[in-house]
Amino acid sequence: MPELPEVETARRSLEPHVVGRRIIRVRVRERRLRWPVTPGLAARLSGLTVHAIRRRGKYLLFELDRGHLLVHYGMTGSLSVCPPTRRAGKHDHVDLALDDGTTLRFHDPRRFGAVLWVAELGRHPLLASIGLEPLEGGFTAQALARLARGKRQPVKSFLMDGRMVAGVGNIYASEALFAAGVRPSTAAGRLSRARWERVARSIVDTLSQAIEAGGSTLRDFVGGEGKPGSYQERHAVYGREGQPCPKCGGPIGHTRQSGRSTFYCPRCQR
DNA sequence: AGAACCACCTGGCAGC
DNA sequence: TGCTGCCAGGTGGTTC
């Protein structure tokens, strides 16, 4: 469950269970994730209290007494709060036992996710070059246009580039561009100011509405406390090739951009 | 310098 | 059934 709305939904649902809890024990069953789990994670985390859970793009950041625990879901990662009796399954790679008897468990079949301890967030290379945060101040048409200046890259790829915009992935790039009426293949550097205004607003609206709906739940089920989201029912174009466009009724088109599926309405998006 | 492609994994599904 | 090939919400590094 990995784009911004899904990560934000996870953050909100974990917060009441995890903030204020002390980490009692750590168990790493599989350290081969996107990057190897920080060596000595158990010694690093044991005894520390979680003071807050923040999000930057698609990263979850657990603020501790010392440093942060950084979690990324990759394509198939998830966290759940389990009762102590729950047996670990095949892809349950990391457990944090908390002082109320529950376990915060990281599950990730494809192992594209990450679990890292970070001393100083500001200096960490994974966070240093992250782009504009769509739901915070500064996410404006002007800022986007400035970043895109001179780029011939398709606007959809631009929006999915984490160094430009944080947290927008394949689903929400397609959905936001549909809402804005902009063709995904348009060169980012050639969008007019008026179109950037529409794109910026569409990104904010799309992400906000998705968060309200609890995100999109596709092929995976959300374990633990997390309930599945329902925003997939409101996808206008994503995964809907050949089905009628909600605006004009024409068939939704499908194409491939730098290896990723793109869905759009050829009539409504110019 | 900028944009496309590859690699990293497992699982589910369609088609034979 | 079981096999094969293809597809999947990410992203850093490599190649062109």
GROMACS .gro file of N, CA, C and O in nm, chain A residues 187-237:
model
  204
  187ALA      N    1   0.507   1.730  -2.250
  187ALA     CA    2   0.636   1.765  -2.191
  187ALA      C    3   0.616   1.858  -2.072
  187ALA      O    4   0.545   1.958  -2.083
  188ALA      N    5   0.678   1.822  -1.959
  188ALA     CA    6   0.656   1.899  -1.836
  188ALA      C    7   0.691   2.046  -1.855
  188ALA      O    8   0.622   2.135  -1.806
  189GLY      N    9   0.798   2.072  -1.927
  189GLY     CA   10   0.844   2.209  -1.945
  189GLY      C   11   0.757   2.293  -2.036
  189GLY      O   12   0.779   2.414  -2.050
  190ARG      N   13   0.660   2.230  -2.101
  190ARG     CA   14   0.576   2.304  -2.196
  190ARG      C   15   0.437   2.335  -2.144
  190ARG      O   16   0.354   2.390  -2.216
  191LEU      N   17   0.409   2.296  -2.018
  191LEU     CA   18   0.276   2.324  -1.963
  191LEU      C   19   0.263   2.473  -1.935
  191LEU      O   20   0.353   2.535  -1.879
  192SER      N   21   0.148   2.529  -1.972
  192SER     CA   22   0.122   2.669  -1.942
  192SER      C   23   0.101   2.687  -1.792
  192SER      O   24   0.073   2.592  -1.719
  193ARG      N   25   0.109   2.811  -1.749
  193ARG     CA   26   0.088   2.843  -1.609
  193ARG      C   27  -0.052   2.803  -1.564
  193ARG      O   28  -0.072   2.748  -1.455
  194ALA      N   29  -0.150   2.824  -1.653
  194ALA     CA   30  -0.289   2.789  -1.619
  194ALA      C   31  -0.302   2.638  -1.598
  194ALA      O   32  -0.373   2.592  -1.508
  195ARG      N   33  -0.229   2.563  -1.679
  195ARG     CA   34  -0.237   2.416  -1.665
  195ARG      C   35  -0.165   2.370  -1.539
  195ARG      O   36  -0.211   2.277  -1.474
  196TRP      N   37  -0.056   2.435  -1.504
  196TRP     CA   38   0.010   2.400  -1.378
  196TRP      C   39  -0.081   2.429  -1.260
  196TRP      O   40  -0.083   2.356  -1.162
  197GLU      N   41  -0.158   2.537  -1.271
  197GLU     CA   42  -0.254   2.566  -1.164
  197GLU      C   43  -0.352   2.449  -1.148
  197GLU      O   44  -0.381   2.406  -1.037
  198ARG      N   45  -0.400   2.401  -1.261
  198ARG     CA   46  -0.497   2.290  -1.255
  198ARG      C   47  -0.432   2.163  -1.204
  198ARG      O   48  -0.491   2.089  -1.125
  199VAL      N   49  -0.309   2.138  -1.248
  199VAL     CA   50  -0.238   2.017  -1.204
  199VAL      C   51  -0.214   2.022  -1.053
  199VAL      O   52  -0.240   1.926  -0.980
  200ALA      N   53  -0.166   2.137  -1.005
  200ALA     CA   54  -0.136   2.150  -0.862
  200ALA      C   55  -0.263   2.127  -0.779
  200ALA      O   56  -0.262   2.052  -0.681
  201ARG      N   57  -0.371   2.191  -0.822
  201ARG     CA   58  -0.496   2.177  -0.747
  201ARG      C   59  -0.547   2.033  -0.752
  201ARG      O   60  -0.595   1.978  -0.654
  202SER      N   61  -0.533   1.970  -0.869
  202SER     CA   62  -0.582   1.832  -0.885
  202SER      C   63  -0.503   1.735  -0.798
  202SER      O   64  -0.559   1.640  -0.743
  203ILE      N   65  -0.373   1.758  -0.788
  203ILE     CA   66  -0.291   1.670  -0.703
  203ILE      C   67  -0.338   1.681  -0.558
  203ILE      O   68  -0.362   1.581  -0.491
  204VAL      N   69  -0.353   1.804  -0.511
  204VAL     CA   70  -0.395   1.825  -0.372
  204VAL      C   71  -0.532   1.763  -0.348
  204VAL      O   72  -0.554   1.690  -0.250
  205ASP      N   73  -0.626   1.789  -0.440
  205ASP     CA   74  -0.762   1.737  -0.424
  205ASP      C   75  -0.764   1.585  -0.426
  205ASP      O   76  -0.828   1.520  -0.343
  206THR      N   77  -0.695   1.528  -0.525
  206THR     CA   78  -0.695   1.382  -0.541
  206THR      C   79  -0.636   1.314  -0.418
  206THR      O   80  -0.694   1.219  -0.365
  207LEU      N   81  -0.522   1.365  -0.373
  207LEU     CA   82  -0.457   1.303  -0.257
  207LEU      C   83  -0.543   1.319  -0.132
  207LEU      O   84  -0.559   1.225  -0.053
  208SER      N   85  -0.601   1.437  -0.114
  208SER     CA   86  -0.683   1.462   0.005
  208SER      C   87  -0.805   1.371   0.007
  208SER      O   88  -0.840   1.313   0.111
  209GLN      N   89  -0.870   1.358  -0.107
  209GLN     CA   90  -0.989   1.273  -0.113
  209GLN      C   91  -0.952   1.127  -0.092
  209GLN      O   92  -1.026   1.052  -0.027
  210ALA      N   93  -0.836   1.088  -0.143
  210ALA     CA   94  -0.792   0.949  -0.125
  210ALA      C   95  -0.764   0.922   0.024
  210ALA      O   96  -0.798   0.815   0.076
  211ILE      N   97  -0.704   1.019   0.091
  211ILE     CA   98  -0.677   1.001   0.234
  211ILE      C   99  -0.809   0.988   0.311
  211ILE      O  100  -0.824   0.902   0.398
  212GLU      N  101  -0.906   1.074   0.276
  212GLU     CA  102  -1.037   1.065   0.341
  212GLU      C  103  -1.100   0.928   0.325
  212GLU      O  104  -1.170   0.879   0.414
  213ALA      N  105  -1.074   0.866   0.210
  213ALA     CA  106  -1.132   0.734   0.182
  213ALA      C  107  -1.045   0.622   0.237
  213ALA      O  108  -1.074   0.504   0.214
  214GLY      N  109  -0.936   0.657   0.304
  214GLY     CA  110  -0.849   0.554   0.360
  214GLY      C  111  -0.753   0.495   0.258
  214GLY      O  112  -0.700   0.386   0.278
  215GLY      N  113  -0.732   0.566   0.148
  215GLY     CA  114  -0.638   0.519   0.045
  215GLY      C  115  -0.700   0.417  -0.048
  215GLY      O  116  -0.820   0.390  -0.041
  216SER      N  117  -0.618   0.366  -0.138
  216SER     CA  118  -0.662   0.264  -0.235
  216SER      C  119  -0.610   0.128  -0.190
  216SER      O  120  -0.494   0.114  -0.159
  217THR      N  121  -0.697   0.031  -0.186
  217THR     CA  122  -0.653  -0.106  -0.157
  217THR      C  123  -0.669  -0.187  -0.284
  217THR      O  124  -0.779  -0.204  -0.336
  218LEU      N  125  -0.557  -0.235  -0.338
  218LEU     CA  126  -0.564  -0.311  -0.463
  218LEU      C  127  -0.560  -0.460  -0.435
  218LEU      O  128  -0.654  -0.518  -0.387
  219ARG      N  129  -0.448  -0.522  -0.463
  219ARG     CA  130  -0.446  -0.668  -0.454
  219ARG      C  131  -0.413  -0.721  -0.315
  219ARG      O  132  -0.436  -0.836  -0.286
  220ASP      N  133  -0.360  -0.635  -0.230
  220ASP     CA  134  -0.322  -0.685  -0.098
  220ASP      C  135  -0.430  -0.655   0.004
  220ASP      O  136  -0.509  -0.563  -0.010
  221PHE      N  137  -0.436  -0.733   0.107
  221PHE     CA  138  -0.527  -0.702   0.215
  221PHE      C  139  -0.447  -0.637   0.326
  221PHE      O  140  -0.329  -0.666   0.346
  222VAL      N  141  -0.511  -0.546   0.398
  222VAL     CA  142  -0.442  -0.474   0.503
  222VAL      C  143  -0.463  -0.548   0.634
  222VAL      O  144  -0.575  -0.566   0.679
  223GLY      N  145  -0.354  -0.590   0.693
  223GLY     CA  146  -0.365  -0.669   0.816
  223GLY      C  147  -0.379  -0.582   0.939
  223GLY      O  148  -0.381  -0.460   0.931
  224GLY      N  149  -0.386  -0.646   1.052
  224GLY     CA  150  -0.386  -0.576   1.180
  224GLY      C  151  -0.501  -0.480   1.196
  224GLY      O  152  -0.614  -0.510   1.159
  225GLU      N  153  -0.474  -0.363   1.249
  225GLU     CA  154  -0.577  -0.266   1.278
  225GLU      C  155  -0.625  -0.195   1.151
  225GLU      O  156  -0.735  -0.144   1.147
  226GLY      N  157  -0.538  -0.191   1.052
  226GLY     CA  158  -0.571  -0.114   0.933
  226GLY      C  159  -0.684  -0.177   0.853
  226GLY      O  160  -0.679  -0.294   0.819
  227LYS      N  161  -0.786  -0.098   0.826
  227LYS     CA  162  -0.893  -0.147   0.740
  227LYS      C  163  -0.857  -0.113   0.596
  227LYS      O  164  -0.786  -0.017   0.573
  228PRO      N  165  -0.906  -0.192   0.502
  228PRO     CA  166  -0.877  -0.158   0.363
  228PRO      C  167  -0.938  -0.023   0.325
  228PRO      O  168  -1.045   0.013   0.374
  229GLY      N  169  -0.869   0.051   0.239
  229GLY     CA  170  -0.924   0.176   0.190
  229GLY      C  171  -1.026   0.151   0.082
  229GLY      O  172  -1.043   0.038   0.036
  230SER      N  173  -1.094   0.257   0.040
  230SER     CA  174  -1.200   0.239  -0.060
  230SER      C  175  -1.179   0.328  -0.182
  230SER      O  176  -1.263   0.331  -0.270
  231TYR      N  177  -1.067   0.400  -0.186
  231TYR     CA  178  -1.053   0.497  -0.295
  231TYR      C  179  -1.043   0.430  -0.433
  231TYR      O  180  -1.073   0.492  -0.534
  232GLN      N  181  -1.001   0.302  -0.436
  232GLN     CA  182  -0.996   0.231  -0.564
  232GLN      C  183  -1.132   0.232  -0.634
  232GLN      O  184  -1.141   0.227  -0.756
  233GLU      N  185  -1.239   0.241  -0.556
  233GLU     CA  186  -1.373   0.244  -0.615
  233GLU      C  187  -1.398   0.377  -0.686
  233GLU      O  188  -1.492   0.389  -0.764
  234ARG      N  189  -1.315   0.476  -0.653
  234ARG     CA  190  -1.336   0.607  -0.715
  234ARG      C  191  -1.232   0.638  -0.821
  234ARG      O  192  -1.227   0.749  -0.873
  235HIS      N  193  -1.145   0.541  -0.852
  235HIS     CA  194  -1.049   0.565  -0.961
  235HIS      C  195  -1.126   0.595  -1.090
  235HIS      O  196  -1.212   0.518  -1.132
  236ALA      N  197  -1.091   0.709  -1.151
  236ALA     CA  198  -1.158   0.748  -1.275
  236ALA      C  199  -1.094   0.678  -1.394
  236ALA      O  200  -1.162   0.642  -1.490
  237VAL      N  201  -0.962   0.661  -1.390
  237VAL     CA  202  -0.892   0.605  -1.505
  237VAL      C  203  -0.802   0.486  -1.469
  237VAL      O  204  -0.789   0.392  -1.548
   0.00000   0.00000   0.00000
